[in-house]
Coordinates of C-alpha atoms and ligand atoms in Angstrom, one line a residue:
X155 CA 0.0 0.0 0.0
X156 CA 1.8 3.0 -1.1
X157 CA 0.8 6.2 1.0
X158 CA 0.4 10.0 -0.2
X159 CA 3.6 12.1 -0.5
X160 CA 2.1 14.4 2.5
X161 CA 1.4 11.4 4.5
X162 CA 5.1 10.2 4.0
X163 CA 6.2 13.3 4.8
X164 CA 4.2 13.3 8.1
X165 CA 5.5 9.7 8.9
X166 CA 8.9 9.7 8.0
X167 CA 10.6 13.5 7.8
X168 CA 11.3 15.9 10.4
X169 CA 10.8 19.2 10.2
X170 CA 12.5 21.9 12.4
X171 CA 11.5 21.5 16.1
X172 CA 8.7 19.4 15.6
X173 CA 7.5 15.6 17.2
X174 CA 7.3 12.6 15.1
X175 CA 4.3 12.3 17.3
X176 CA 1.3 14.4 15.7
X177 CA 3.6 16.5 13.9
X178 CA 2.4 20.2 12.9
X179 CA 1.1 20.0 9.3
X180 CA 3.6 20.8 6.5
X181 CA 1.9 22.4 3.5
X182 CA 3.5 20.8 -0.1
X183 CA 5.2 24.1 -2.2
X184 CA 5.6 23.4 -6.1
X185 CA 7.2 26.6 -6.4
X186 CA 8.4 30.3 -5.6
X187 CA 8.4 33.5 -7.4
X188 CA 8.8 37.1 -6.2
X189 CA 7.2 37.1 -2.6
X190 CA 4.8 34.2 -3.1
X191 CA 4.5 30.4 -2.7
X192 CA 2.6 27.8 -4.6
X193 CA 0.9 25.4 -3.5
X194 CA 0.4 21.9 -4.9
X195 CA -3.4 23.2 -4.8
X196 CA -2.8 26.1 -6.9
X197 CA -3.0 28.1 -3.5
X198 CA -0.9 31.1 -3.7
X199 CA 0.1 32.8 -0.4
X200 CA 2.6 36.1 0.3
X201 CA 5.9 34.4 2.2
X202 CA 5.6 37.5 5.0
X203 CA 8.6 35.3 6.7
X204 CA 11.0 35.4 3.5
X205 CA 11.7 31.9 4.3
X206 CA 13.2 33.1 7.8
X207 CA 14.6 36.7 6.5
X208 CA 16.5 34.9 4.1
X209 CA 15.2 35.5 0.9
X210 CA 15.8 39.4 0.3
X211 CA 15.7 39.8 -3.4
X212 CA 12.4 37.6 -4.1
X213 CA 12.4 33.8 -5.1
X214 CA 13.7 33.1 -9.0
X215 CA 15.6 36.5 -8.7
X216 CA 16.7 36.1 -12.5
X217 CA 20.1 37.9 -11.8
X218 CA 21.0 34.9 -9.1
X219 CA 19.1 32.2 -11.0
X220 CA 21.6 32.7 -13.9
X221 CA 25.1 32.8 -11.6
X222 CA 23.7 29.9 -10.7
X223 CA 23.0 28.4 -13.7
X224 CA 26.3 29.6 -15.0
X225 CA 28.2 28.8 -12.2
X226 CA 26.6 24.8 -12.5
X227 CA 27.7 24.7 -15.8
X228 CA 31.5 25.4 -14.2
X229 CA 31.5 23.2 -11.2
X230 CA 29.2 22.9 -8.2
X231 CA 31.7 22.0 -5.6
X232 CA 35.3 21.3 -5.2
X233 CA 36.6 21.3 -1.9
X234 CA 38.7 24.3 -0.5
X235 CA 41.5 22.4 1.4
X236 CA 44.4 23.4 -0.8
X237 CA 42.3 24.8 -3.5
X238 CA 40.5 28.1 -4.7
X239 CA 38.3 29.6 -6.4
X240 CA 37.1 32.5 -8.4
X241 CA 33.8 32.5 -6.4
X242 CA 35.2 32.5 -2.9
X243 CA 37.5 35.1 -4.0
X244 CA 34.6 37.4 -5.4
X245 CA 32.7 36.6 -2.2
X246 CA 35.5 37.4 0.1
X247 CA 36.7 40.9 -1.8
X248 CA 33.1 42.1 -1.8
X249 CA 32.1 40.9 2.3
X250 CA 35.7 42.7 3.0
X251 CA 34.4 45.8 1.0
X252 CA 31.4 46.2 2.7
X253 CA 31.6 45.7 6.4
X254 CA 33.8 47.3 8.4
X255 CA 37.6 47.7 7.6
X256 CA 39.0 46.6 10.5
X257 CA 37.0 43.1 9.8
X258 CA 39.3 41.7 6.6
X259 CA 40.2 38.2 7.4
X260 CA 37.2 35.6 6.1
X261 CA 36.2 31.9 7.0
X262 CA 33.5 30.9 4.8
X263 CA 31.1 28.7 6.6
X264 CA 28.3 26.2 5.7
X265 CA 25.8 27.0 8.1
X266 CA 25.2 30.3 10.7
X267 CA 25.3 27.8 14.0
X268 CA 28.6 27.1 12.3
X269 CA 30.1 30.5 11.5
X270 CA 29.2 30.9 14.8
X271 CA 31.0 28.2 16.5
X272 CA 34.1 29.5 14.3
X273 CA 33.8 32.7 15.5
X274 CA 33.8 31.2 19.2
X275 CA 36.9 29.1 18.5
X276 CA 38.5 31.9 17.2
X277 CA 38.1 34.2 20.4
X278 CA 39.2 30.5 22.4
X279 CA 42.3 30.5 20.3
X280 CA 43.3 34.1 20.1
X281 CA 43.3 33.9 24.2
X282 CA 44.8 30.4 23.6
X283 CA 47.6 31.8 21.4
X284 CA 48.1 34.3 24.2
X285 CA 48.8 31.7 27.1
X286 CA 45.6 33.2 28.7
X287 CA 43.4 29.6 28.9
X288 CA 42.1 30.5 31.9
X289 CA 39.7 33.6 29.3
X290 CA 37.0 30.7 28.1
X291 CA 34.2 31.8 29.1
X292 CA 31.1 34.1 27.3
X293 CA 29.1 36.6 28.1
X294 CA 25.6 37.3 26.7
X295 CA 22.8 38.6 27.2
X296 CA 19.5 37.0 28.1
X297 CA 16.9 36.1 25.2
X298 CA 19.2 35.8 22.7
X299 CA 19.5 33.1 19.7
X300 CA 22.7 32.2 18.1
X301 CA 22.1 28.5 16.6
X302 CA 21.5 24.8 17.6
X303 CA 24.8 23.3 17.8
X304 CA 26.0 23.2 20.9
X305 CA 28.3 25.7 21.9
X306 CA 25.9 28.2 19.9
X307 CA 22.7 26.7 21.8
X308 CA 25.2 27.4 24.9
X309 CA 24.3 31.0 24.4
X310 CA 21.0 31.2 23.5
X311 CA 18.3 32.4 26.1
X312 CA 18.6 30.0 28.9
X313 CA 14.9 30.0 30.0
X314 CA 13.8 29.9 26.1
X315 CA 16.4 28.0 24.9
X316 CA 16.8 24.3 25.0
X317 CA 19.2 24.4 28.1
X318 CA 16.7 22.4 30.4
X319 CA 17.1 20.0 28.1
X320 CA 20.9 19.4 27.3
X321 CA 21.9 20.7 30.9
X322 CA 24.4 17.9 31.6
X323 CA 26.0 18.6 27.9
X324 CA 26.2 22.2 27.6
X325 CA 28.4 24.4 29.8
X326 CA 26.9 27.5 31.4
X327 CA 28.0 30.7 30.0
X328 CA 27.0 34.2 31.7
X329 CA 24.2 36.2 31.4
X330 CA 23.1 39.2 31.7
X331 CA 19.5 40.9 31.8
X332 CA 18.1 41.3 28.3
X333 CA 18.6 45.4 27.1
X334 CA 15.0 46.7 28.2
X335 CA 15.4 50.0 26.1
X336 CA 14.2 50.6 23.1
X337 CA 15.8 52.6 20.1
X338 CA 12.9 55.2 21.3
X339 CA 13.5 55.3 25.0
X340 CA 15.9 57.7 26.7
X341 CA 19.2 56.1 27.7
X342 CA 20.0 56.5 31.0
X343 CA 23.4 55.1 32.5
X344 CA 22.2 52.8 34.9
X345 CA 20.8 50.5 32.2
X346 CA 24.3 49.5 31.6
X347 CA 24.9 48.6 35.7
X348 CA 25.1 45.4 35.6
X349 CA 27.1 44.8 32.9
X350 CA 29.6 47.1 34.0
X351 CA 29.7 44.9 37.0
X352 CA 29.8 41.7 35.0
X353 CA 32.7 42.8 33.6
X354 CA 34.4 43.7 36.2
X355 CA 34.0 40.9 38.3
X356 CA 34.7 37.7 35.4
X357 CA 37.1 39.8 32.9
X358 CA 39.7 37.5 34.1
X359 CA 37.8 34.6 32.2
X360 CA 35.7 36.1 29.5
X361 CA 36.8 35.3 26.1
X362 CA 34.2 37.5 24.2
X363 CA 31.0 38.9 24.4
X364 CA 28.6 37.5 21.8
X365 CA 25.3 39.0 20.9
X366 CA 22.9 40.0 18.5
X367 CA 23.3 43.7 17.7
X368 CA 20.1 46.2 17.9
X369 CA 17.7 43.5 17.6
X370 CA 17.2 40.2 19.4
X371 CA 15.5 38.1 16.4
X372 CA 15.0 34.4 16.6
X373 CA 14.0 35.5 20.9
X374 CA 11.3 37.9 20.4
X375 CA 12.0 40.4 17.3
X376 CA 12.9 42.7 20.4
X377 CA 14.5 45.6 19.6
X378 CA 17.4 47.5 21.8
X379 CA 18.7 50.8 22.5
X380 CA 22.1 51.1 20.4
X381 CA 23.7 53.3 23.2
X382 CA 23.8 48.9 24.6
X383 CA 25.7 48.2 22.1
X384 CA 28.3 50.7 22.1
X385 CA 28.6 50.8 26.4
X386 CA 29.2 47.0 25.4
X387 CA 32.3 47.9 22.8
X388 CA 33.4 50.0 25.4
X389 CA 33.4 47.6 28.1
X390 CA 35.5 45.4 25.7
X391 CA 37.9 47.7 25.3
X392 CA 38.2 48.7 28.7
X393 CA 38.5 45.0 30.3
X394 CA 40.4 43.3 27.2
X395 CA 36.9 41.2 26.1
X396 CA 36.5 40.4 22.2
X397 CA 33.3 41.6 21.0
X398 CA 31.4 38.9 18.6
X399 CA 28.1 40.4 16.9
X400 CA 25.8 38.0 15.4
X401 CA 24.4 39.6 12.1
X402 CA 23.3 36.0 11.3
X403 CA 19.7 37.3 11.3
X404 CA 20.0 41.4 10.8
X405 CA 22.8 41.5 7.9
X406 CA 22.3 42.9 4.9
X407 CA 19.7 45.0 5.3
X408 CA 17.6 44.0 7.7
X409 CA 17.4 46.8 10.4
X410 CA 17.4 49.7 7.8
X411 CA 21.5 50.0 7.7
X412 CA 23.2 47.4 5.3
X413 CA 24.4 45.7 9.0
X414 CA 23.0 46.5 12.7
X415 CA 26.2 47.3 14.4
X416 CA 25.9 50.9 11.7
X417 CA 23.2 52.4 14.2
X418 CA 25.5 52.6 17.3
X419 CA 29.0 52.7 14.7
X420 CA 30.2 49.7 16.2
X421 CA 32.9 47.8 14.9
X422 CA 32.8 43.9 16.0
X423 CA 36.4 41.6 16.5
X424 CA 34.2 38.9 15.1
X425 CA 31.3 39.2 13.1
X426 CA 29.1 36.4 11.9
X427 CA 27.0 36.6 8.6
X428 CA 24.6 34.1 7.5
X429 CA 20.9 33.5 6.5
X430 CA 20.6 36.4 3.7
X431 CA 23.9 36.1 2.3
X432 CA 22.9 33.7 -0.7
X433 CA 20.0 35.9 -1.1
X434 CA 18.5 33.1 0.9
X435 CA 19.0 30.6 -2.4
X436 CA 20.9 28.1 0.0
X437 CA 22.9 27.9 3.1
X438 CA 26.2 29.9 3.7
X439 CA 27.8 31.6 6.4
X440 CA 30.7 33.6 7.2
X441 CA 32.7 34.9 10.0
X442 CA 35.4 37.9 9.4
X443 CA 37.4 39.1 11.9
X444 CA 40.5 41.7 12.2
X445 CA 44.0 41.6 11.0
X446 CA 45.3 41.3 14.7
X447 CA 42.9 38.6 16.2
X448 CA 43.4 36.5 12.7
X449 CA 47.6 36.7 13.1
X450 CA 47.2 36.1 16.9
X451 CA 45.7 33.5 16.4
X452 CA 48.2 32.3 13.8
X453 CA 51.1 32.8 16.1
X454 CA 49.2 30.0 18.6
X455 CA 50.2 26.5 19.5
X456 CA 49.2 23.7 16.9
X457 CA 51.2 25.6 14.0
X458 CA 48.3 28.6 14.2
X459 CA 46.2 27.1 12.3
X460 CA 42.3 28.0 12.9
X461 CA 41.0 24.4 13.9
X462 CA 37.6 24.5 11.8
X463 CA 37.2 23.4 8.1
X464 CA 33.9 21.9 7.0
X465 CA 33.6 19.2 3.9
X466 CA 31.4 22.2 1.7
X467 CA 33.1 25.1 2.8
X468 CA 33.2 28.0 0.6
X469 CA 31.0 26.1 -1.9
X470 CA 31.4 27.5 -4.9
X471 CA 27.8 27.5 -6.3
X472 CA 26.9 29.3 -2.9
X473 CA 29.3 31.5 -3.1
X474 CA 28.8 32.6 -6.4
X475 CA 25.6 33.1 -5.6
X476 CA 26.0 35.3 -2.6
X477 CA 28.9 37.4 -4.6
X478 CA 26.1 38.5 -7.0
X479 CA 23.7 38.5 -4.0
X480 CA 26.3 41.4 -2.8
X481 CA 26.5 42.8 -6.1
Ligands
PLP133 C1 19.4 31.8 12.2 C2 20.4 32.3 13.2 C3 21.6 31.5 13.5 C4 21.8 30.1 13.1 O1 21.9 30.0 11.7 P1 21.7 28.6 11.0 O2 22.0 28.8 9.5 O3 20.2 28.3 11.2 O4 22.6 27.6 11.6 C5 22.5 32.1 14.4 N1 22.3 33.3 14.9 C6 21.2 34.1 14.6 C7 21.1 35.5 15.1 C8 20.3 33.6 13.7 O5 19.2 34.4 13.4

């Protein structure tokens, strides 16, 4: 007895966060164009979520569908251990061009959760490389989201997130109070008090600070005062902490400047780019960091090398896509 496609889907395929166990209902798409979905029905609905922010130039964008075409027709993959290529090089020069220009050393990632685990090992190691183990620890801030693999899920919102549920397998990081001002409130200086305590009390083992600049997206679409963000560069500065911003969700775009960090002129160690970066055609990620945490790094034990290098990273059918995507 064969069984309808929706019914094998039901049976036998997850979908994200949901029970085997009467699973939410998955709707069948045949197809995407602009801002809309289609149904196998013929139903036509407006995708308000951009597939999860990602999609900011439409679906079938005919610019991207044709680097990808084009790029198919080259090769789709090839690995990047001992190899380049004209894509990743494009995508690199152009990610270099438009974010800070402090920020000019790339690893191109497969997923965000990865890009941000990258970006954590690279504050581990730049401590590391520094005979300063002892600064392993994170800082964040309450109802954050930064990814489900582990270390990532280590820092999401611990109430929220799915610490109750890997407690014996994740370590605890430290958190502070979610920012409770809003772009429009006043600032006043004691919303910062307990940070400035935080840091003062663990600097001695705090490798970075990792957040989600101006807005707080996967945790509530909250949106935060960016006087935060820049008492929070500050504090860096001042108690020798490496700042990681998240622009997984609000890069390229997304708040109104092309990244979030613009609206308090912040500039980020570490910065982590995902989700849009493709144009939301498929998954890629990247994490760029500075000159001087990049050769710190490579001055460390184990030869310096950056201990992270995925089976499809810097894809080049991805990344050809996300150049143009850029462009
Ligand atoms: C989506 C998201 C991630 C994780 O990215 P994936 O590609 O789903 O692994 C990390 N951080 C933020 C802020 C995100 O919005």
């Amino acid at each position: 007895m064969s069984i309808s496609d929706i019914e094998f889907d039901r049976q036998h395929i997850w979908h994200p966060y949901t029970s085997m166990l009467n699973p939410l209902p998955a709707y069948k798409v045949e197809s995407a164009k602009g801002c809309s979905l289609t149904f196998e029905n013929g139903a036509e609905v407006i995708d308000g979520m951009s597939s999860w922010w990602a999609v900011i130039h439409g679906y079938r964008n005919s610019r991207l569908d044709s680097v990808a075409h084009g790029q198919i027709d080259k090769m789709s993959h090839v690995m990047f251990g001992g190899i380049t290529h004209q894509p990743a090089i494009d995508l690199a020069r152009r990610l270099i061009n438009l974010t800070p220009a402090e920020l000019e050393r790339v690893f191109i990632a497969d997923s965000g959760s990865v890009s941000v685990e990258v970006a954590i090992k690279m504050a581990l190691q730049f401590w590391l490389a520094q005979e300063r183990p002892e600064k392993h620890r994170l800082l964040t801030v309450k109802g954050g989201y930064h990814g489900d693999t582990f270390k990532a899920m280590s820092v999401c919102d611990p109430v929220n997130g799915m610490h109750h549920l890997f407690n014996k397998a994740i370590n605890s990081q430290l958190f502070a109070d979610a920012p409770t001002l809003t772009p429009n409130d006043e600032w006043t200086d004691d919303a910062g008090q307990q940070l400035r305590l935080w840091f003062e009390q663990f600097h001695g083992e705090l490798a970075a600070v990792i957040l989600e600049p101006i807005v707080q997206g996967a945790g509530g679409m909250r949106f935060y005062h960016p006087e935060y963000l820049r008492l929070i560069r500050k504090l860096c500065d001042d108690f020798n902490v490496l700042l990681i911003a998240d622009e997984i969700a609000t890069g390229f775009g997304r708040t109104g400047k092309l990244f979030a960090c613009e609206h308090a002129d912040v500039t980020p160690d570490i910065l982590c780019v995902g989700k849009a970066l493709t144009g939301g055609y498929m998954t890629l990620a990247a994490t760029l960091t500075t000159k001087k945490v990049a050769e710190t790094i490579g001055q460390g034990p184990g030869g310096g090398a950056l201990m992270h290098g995925p089976t499809f990273m810097g894809n080049p059918l991805a990344c050809a896509v996300a150049a143009e995507s850029l462009a």
